[in-house]
Coordinates of C-alpha atoms and ligand atoms in Angstrom, one line a residue:
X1 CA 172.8 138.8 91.7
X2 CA 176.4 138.7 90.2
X3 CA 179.3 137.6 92.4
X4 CA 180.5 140.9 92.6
X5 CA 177.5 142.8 94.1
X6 CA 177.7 143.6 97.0
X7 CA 174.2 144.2 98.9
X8 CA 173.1 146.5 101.7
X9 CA 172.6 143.8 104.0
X10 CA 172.6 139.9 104.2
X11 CA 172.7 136.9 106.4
X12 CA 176.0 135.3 108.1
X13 CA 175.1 131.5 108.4
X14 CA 178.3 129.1 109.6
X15 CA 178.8 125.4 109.7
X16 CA 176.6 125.5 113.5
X17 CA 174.1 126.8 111.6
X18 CA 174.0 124.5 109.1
X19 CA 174.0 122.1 111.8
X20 CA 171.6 123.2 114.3
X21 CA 169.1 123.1 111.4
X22 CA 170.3 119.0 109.6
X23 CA 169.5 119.0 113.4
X24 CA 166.1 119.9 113.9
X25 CA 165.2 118.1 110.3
X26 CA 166.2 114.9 111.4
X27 CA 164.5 114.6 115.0
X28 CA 160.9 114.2 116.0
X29 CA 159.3 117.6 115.8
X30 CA 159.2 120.1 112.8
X31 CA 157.2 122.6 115.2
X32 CA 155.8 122.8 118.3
X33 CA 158.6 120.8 119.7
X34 CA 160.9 122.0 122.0
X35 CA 163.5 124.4 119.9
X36 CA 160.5 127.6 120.0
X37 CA 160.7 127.4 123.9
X38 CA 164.7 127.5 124.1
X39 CA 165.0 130.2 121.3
X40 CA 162.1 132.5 123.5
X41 CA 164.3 131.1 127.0
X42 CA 167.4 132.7 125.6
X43 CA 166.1 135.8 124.0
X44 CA 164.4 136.4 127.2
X45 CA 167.6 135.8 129.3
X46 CA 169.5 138.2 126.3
X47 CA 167.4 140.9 127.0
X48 CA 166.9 140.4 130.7
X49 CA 163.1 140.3 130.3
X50 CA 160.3 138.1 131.6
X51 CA 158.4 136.5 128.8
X52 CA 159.8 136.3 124.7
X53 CA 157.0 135.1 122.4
X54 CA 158.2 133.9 119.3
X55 CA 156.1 134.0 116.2
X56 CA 156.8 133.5 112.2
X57 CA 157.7 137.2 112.0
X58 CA 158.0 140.6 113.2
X59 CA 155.1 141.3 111.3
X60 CA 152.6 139.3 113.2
X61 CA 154.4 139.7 116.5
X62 CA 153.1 143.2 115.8
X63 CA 149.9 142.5 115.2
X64 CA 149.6 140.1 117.9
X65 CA 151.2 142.9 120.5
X66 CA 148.7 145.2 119.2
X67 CA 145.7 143.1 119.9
X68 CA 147.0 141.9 123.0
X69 CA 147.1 145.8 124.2
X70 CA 143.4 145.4 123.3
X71 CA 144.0 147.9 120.2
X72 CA 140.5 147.7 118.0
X73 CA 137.6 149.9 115.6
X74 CA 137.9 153.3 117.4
X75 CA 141.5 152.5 118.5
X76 CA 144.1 155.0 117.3
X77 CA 147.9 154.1 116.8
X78 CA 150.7 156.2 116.3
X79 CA 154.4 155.4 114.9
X80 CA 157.0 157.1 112.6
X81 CA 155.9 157.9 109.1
X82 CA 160.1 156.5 108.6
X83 CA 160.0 152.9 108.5
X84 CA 158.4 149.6 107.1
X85 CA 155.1 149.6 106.0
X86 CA 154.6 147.0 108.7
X87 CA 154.5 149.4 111.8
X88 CA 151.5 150.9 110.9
X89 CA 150.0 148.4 109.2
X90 CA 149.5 146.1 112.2
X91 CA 147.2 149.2 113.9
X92 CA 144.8 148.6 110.5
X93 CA 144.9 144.9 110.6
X94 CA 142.7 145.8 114.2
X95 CA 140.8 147.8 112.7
X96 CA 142.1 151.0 114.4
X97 CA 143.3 154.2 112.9
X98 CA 147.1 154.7 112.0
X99 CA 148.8 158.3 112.1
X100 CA 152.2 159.4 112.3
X101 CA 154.3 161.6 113.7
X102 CA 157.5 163.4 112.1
X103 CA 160.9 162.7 113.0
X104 CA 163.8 164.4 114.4
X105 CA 165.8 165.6 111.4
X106 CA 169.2 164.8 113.6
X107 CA 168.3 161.5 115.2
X108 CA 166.0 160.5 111.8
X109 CA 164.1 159.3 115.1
X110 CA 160.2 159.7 115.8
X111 CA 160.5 163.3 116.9
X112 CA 159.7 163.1 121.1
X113 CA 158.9 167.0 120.9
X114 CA 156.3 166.3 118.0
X115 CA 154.9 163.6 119.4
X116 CA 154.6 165.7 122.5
X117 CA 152.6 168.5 120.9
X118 CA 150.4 165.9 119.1
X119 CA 149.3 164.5 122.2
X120 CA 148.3 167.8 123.8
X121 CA 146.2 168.6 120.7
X122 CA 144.8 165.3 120.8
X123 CA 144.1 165.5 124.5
X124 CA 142.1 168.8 123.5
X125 CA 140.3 166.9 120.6
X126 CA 139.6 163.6 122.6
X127 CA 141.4 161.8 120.2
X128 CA 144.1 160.6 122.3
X129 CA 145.9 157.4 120.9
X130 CA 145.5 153.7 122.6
X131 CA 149.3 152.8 121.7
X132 CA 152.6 154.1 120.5
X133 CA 155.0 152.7 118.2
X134 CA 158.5 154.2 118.4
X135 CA 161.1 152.3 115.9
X136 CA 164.4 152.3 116.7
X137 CA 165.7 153.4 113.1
X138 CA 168.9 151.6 112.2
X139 CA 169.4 149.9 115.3
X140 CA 169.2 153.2 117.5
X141 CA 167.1 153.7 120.2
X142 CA 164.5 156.3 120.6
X143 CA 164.5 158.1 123.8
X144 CA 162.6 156.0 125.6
X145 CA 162.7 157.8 129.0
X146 CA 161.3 160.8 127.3
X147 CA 159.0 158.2 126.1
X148 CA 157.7 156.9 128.8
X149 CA 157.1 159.7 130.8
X150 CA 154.4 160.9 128.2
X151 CA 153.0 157.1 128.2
X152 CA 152.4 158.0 131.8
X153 CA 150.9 161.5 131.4
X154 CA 148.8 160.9 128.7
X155 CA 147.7 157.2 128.8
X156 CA 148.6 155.2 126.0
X157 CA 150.6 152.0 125.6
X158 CA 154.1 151.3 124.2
X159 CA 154.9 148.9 121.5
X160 CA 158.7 149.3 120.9
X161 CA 159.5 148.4 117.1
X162 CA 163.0 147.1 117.5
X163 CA 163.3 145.3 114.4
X164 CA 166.6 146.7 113.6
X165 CA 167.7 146.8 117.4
X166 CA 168.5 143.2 118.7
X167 CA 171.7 143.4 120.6
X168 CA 171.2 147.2 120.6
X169 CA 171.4 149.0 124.3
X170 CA 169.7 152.0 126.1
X171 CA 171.5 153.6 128.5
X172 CA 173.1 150.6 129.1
X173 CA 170.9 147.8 129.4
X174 CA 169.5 145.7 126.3
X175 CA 166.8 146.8 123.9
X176 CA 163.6 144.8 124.7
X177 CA 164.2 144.6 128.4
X178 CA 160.6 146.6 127.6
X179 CA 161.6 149.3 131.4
X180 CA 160.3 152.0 129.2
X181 CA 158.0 149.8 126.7
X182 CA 154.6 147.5 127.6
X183 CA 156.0 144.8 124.7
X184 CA 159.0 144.8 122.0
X185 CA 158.9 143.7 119.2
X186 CA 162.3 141.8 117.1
X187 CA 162.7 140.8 113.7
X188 CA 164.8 138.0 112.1
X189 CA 164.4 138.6 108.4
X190 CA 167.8 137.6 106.5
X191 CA 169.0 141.3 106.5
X192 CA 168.4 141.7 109.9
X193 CA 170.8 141.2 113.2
X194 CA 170.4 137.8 113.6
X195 CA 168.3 135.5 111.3
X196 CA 165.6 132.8 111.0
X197 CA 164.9 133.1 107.7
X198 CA 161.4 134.6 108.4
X199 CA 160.7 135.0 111.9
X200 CA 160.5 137.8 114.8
X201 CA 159.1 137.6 118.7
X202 CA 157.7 140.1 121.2
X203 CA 159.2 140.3 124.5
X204 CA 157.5 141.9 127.7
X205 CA 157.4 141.9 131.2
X206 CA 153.9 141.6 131.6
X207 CA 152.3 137.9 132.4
X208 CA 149.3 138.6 130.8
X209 CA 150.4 140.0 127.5
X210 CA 152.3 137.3 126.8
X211 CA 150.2 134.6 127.7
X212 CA 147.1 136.7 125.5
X213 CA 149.9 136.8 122.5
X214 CA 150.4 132.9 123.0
X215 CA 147.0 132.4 122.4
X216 CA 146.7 134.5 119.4
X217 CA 149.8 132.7 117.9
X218 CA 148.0 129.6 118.0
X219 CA 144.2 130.3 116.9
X220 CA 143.3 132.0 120.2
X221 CA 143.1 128.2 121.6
X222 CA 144.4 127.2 125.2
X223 CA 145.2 123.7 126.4
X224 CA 145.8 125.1 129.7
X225 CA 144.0 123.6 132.4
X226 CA 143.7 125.9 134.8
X227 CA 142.2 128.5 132.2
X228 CA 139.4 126.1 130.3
X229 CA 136.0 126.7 131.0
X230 CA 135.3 122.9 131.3
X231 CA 137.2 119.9 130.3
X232 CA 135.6 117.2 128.5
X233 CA 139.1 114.9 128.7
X234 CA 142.4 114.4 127.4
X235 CA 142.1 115.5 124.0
X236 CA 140.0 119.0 125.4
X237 CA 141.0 122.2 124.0
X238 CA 139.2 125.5 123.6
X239 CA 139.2 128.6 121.3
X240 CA 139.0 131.6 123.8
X241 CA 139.4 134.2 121.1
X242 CA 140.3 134.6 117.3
X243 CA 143.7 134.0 116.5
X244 CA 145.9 133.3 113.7
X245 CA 148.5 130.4 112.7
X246 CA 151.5 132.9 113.6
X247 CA 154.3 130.1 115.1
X248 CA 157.3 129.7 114.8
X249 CA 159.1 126.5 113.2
X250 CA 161.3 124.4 115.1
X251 CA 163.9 124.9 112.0
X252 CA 163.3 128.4 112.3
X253 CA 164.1 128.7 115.9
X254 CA 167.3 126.1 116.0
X255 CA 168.7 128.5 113.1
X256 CA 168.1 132.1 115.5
X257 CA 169.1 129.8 118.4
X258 CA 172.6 129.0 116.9
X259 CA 173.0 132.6 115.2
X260 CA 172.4 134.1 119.2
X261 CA 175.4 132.9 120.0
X262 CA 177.2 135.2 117.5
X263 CA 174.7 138.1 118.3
X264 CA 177.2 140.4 119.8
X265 CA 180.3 139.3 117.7
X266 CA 177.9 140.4 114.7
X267 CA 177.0 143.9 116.8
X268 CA 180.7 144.4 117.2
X269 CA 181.8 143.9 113.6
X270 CA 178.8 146.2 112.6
X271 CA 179.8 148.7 114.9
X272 CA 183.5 148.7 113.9
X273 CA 182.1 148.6 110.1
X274 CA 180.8 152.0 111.1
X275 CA 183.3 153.6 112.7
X276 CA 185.3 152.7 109.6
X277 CA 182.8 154.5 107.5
X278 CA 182.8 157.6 110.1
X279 CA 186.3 157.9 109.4
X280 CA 186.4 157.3 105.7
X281 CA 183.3 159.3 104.6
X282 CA 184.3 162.2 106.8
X283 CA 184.8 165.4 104.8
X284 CA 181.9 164.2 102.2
X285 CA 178.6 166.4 101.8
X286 CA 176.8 163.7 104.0
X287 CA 175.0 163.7 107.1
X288 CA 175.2 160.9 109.1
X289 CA 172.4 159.8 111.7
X290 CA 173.4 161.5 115.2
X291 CA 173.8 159.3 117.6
X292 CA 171.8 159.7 121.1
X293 CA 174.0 159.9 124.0
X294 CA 172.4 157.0 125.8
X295 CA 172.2 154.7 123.1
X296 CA 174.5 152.0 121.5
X297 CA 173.2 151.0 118.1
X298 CA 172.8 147.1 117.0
X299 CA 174.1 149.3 113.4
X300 CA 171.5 147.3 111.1
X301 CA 172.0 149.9 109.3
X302 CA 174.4 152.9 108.0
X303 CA 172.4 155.5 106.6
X304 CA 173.7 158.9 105.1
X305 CA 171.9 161.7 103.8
X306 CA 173.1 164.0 101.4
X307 CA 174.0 167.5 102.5
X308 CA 171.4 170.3 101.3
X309 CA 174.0 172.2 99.1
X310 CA 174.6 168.4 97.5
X311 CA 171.0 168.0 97.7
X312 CA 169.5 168.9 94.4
X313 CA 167.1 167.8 92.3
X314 CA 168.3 164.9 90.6
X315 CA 171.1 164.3 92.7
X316 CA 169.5 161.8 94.7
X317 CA 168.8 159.7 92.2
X318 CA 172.5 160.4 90.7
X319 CA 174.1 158.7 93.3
X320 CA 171.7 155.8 93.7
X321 CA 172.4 155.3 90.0
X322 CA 176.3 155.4 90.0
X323 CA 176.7 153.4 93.0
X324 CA 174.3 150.3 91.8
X325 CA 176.2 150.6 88.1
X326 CA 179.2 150.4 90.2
X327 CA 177.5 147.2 91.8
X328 CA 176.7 148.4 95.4
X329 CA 173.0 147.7 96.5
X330 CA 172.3 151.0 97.7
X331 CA 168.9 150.9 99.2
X332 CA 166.4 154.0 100.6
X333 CA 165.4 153.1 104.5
X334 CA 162.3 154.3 104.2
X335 CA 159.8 155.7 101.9
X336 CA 157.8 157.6 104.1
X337 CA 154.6 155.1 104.9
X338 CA 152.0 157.9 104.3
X339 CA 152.7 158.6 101.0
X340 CA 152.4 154.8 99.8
X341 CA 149.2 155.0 98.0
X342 CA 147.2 152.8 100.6
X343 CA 148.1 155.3 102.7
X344 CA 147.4 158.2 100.6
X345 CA 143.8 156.6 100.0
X346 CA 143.4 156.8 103.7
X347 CA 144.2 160.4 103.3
X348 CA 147.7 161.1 104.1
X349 CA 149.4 164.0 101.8
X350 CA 152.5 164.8 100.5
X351 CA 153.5 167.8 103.1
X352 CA 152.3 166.2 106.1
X353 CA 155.2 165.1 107.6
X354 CA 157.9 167.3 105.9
X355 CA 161.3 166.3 108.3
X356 CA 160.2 162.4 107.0
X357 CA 159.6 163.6 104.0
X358 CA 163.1 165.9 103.6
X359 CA 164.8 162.9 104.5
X360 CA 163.4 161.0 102.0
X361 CA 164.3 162.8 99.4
X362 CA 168.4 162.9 100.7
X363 CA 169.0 159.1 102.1
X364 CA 171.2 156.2 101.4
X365 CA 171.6 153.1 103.2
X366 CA 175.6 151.9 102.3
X367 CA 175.6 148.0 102.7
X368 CA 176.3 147.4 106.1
X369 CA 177.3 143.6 107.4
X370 CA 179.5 141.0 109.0
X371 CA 181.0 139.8 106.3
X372 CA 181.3 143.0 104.3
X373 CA 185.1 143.2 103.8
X374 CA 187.6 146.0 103.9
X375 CA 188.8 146.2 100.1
X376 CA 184.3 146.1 99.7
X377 CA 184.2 148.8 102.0
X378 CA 187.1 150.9 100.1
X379 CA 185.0 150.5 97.3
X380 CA 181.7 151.8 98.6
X381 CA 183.3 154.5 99.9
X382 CA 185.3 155.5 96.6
X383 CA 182.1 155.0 94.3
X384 CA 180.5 157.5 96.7
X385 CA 183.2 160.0 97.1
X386 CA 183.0 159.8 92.9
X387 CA 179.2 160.3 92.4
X388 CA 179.4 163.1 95.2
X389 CA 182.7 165.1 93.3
X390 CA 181.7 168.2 91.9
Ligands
PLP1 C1 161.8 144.3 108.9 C2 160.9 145.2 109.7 C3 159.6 144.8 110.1 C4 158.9 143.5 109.7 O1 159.7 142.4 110.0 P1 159.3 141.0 109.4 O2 160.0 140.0 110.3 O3 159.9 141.0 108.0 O4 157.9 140.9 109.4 C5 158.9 145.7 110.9 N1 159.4 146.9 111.2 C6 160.6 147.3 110.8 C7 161.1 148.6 111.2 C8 161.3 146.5 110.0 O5 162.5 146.9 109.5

């Protein structure tokens, strides 16, 4: 990467973090100390929530969220075909069956009409799913209310993909505060809010999801007392189910626990970042995401779309190609999931979801980041307005 390039996204680490980590490295405990338990403490108390489980990323939190909502063979799972391959892919890891459902062309948003319809259909067909997975795409809510209310009517669980949304809000209170949600899920990969390096945690209010997703972090064993079904002595522990080595490392969590405290100083320069690029870009043949009323956005990321007359074949690409020779690191958030070839052996087809699709063909993620500077910014913005002239 030359010095000059300027990415979509990337980490802001300071002298604390540096610290917090020489920290870590120098004391007793290189995991299972006592950094995991004050990272999950304050994530918890961030999103005013009951129980954060910490894990080595958002990836397994997923899987672990899904297992602990019992998802398995026979199980289906729903979630936007616009994200990371990892939303669905944590639904397959069970064993269950993964489909999608389109999103709202304004919001770029899992669609809460389609998903609507889908269920009534699937209510008719007996094929209702076990869990939902909305993703907040860039850092914006979904409409959780509406949500909710069809968790409620038809049956199924919530697993909020948030992994853009730390430090995000719905009408007014923090993303993963789980009200409309049975577990959310955070990710602290490098481009993300705030960073571990590789890490992510589920948060929920509910006791016993969070002390099944314990389990499974750890090889499904307990050392908890009360729980073992007898107790040979001091050294006694038991393997209650099958789980996976998914912690967290004490370096890990003394880096997201230093970066928390400049969680919403990095929300604020995002946001302002964005405004900025509301302002400049305005009279360009873009569309930006709209924003939901009730929603602030953690802005992980500023996506545009090209307007359908600047939309034509080719186009696309045009500008993807002008702005990386120009040395931005343009980037496409997100190839739709079911028409990645694993998911197109599983059956998925171009045409099935044709708003994720449309969308695909007409996005741009502009980098986006604290320490993206103005003359950087200038520069994005006059590549683009460039590659966009007629
Ligand atoms: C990054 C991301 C994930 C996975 O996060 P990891 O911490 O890298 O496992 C899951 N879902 C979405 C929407 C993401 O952007």
């Amino acid at each position: 990467m030359s010095a000059n390039w300027i990415p979509y996204g990337r980490q802001d680490i300071d002298g604390n973090d540096i610290e917090a980590v020489v920290e870590v490295l120098t004391s007793d405990f290189l995991t299972q100390g006592p950094v995991v338990p004050r990272f999950e403490e304050a994530l918890a108390a961030y999103c005013g929530v009951e129980h954060a489980v910490a894990a080595n990323s958002a990836t397994s939190a997923l899987h672990m969220a899904c297992l602990a909502l019992g998802v398995g063979p026979g199980d289906r799972v729903w979630t936007s075909p616009v994200t990371f391959v990892a939303s669905a892919n944590c639904a397959l890891y069970c064993g269950a069956e993964v489909d999608f459902v389109d999103i709202d062309p304004q919001t770029c948003n899992l669609s809460v009409i389609a998903l609507e319809e889908k269920l009534r259909h699937a209510r008719a067909g007996n094929c209702l799913p076990k869990v939902v997975i909305p993703v907040h795409l860039a850092g914006q809510s979904c409409d959780m209310q509406a949500i909710a209310r069809l968790a409620e009517e038809f049956g199924f669980a919530v697993i909020e993909d948030a992994a853009h949304a730390i430090g995000g809000r719905y009408h007014q209170r923090p993303v993963g505060d789980c009200r409309y949600s049975d577990i959310t899920v955070f990710s602290f990969h490098p481009v993300k809010i705030i960073t571990t390096a590789e890490g992510g945690v589920a948060t929920t209010m509910k006791a016993e999801l969070a002390e099944r997703m314990r389990d499974l972090r750890s090889h499904g064993i307990t050392r908890d007392r009360g729980r073992l079904l007898q107790d040979d002595g001091p050294w006694y522990y038991e393997q209650q189910s099958l789980g996976f080595n998914y912690r967290m490392t004490e370096i890990q969590a003394a880096l997201g626990l230093s970066q928390m405290t400049r969680l919403d100083s990095f929300v604020e320069r995002r946001s302002e970042l964005a405004r900025q690029y509301d302002r400049l870009l305005d009279g360009m043949p873009l569309m930006r995401q709209e924003e939901h009323p009730h929603s602030d956005s953690s802005w992980h990321l500023y996506i545009v779309r090209l307007a359908a007359s600047a939309a034509d074949a080719g186009r696309h690409r045009q500008v993807f190609d002008a702005l990386r020779h120009a040395g931005i690191g343009v980037n496409l958030h997100y190839i739709p999931v079911h028409l990645q070839p694993y998911y197109r052996g599983l059956g998925f087809r171009q045409g099935d979801f044709p708003h994720a699709e449309d969308y695909y063909r007409r996005a741009i993620s502009l980098p986006l980041y604290p320490g993206l500077t103005q003359s950087q910014q200038d520069h994005v913005v006059a590549s683009l307005g460039r590659a966009l002239a007629p």
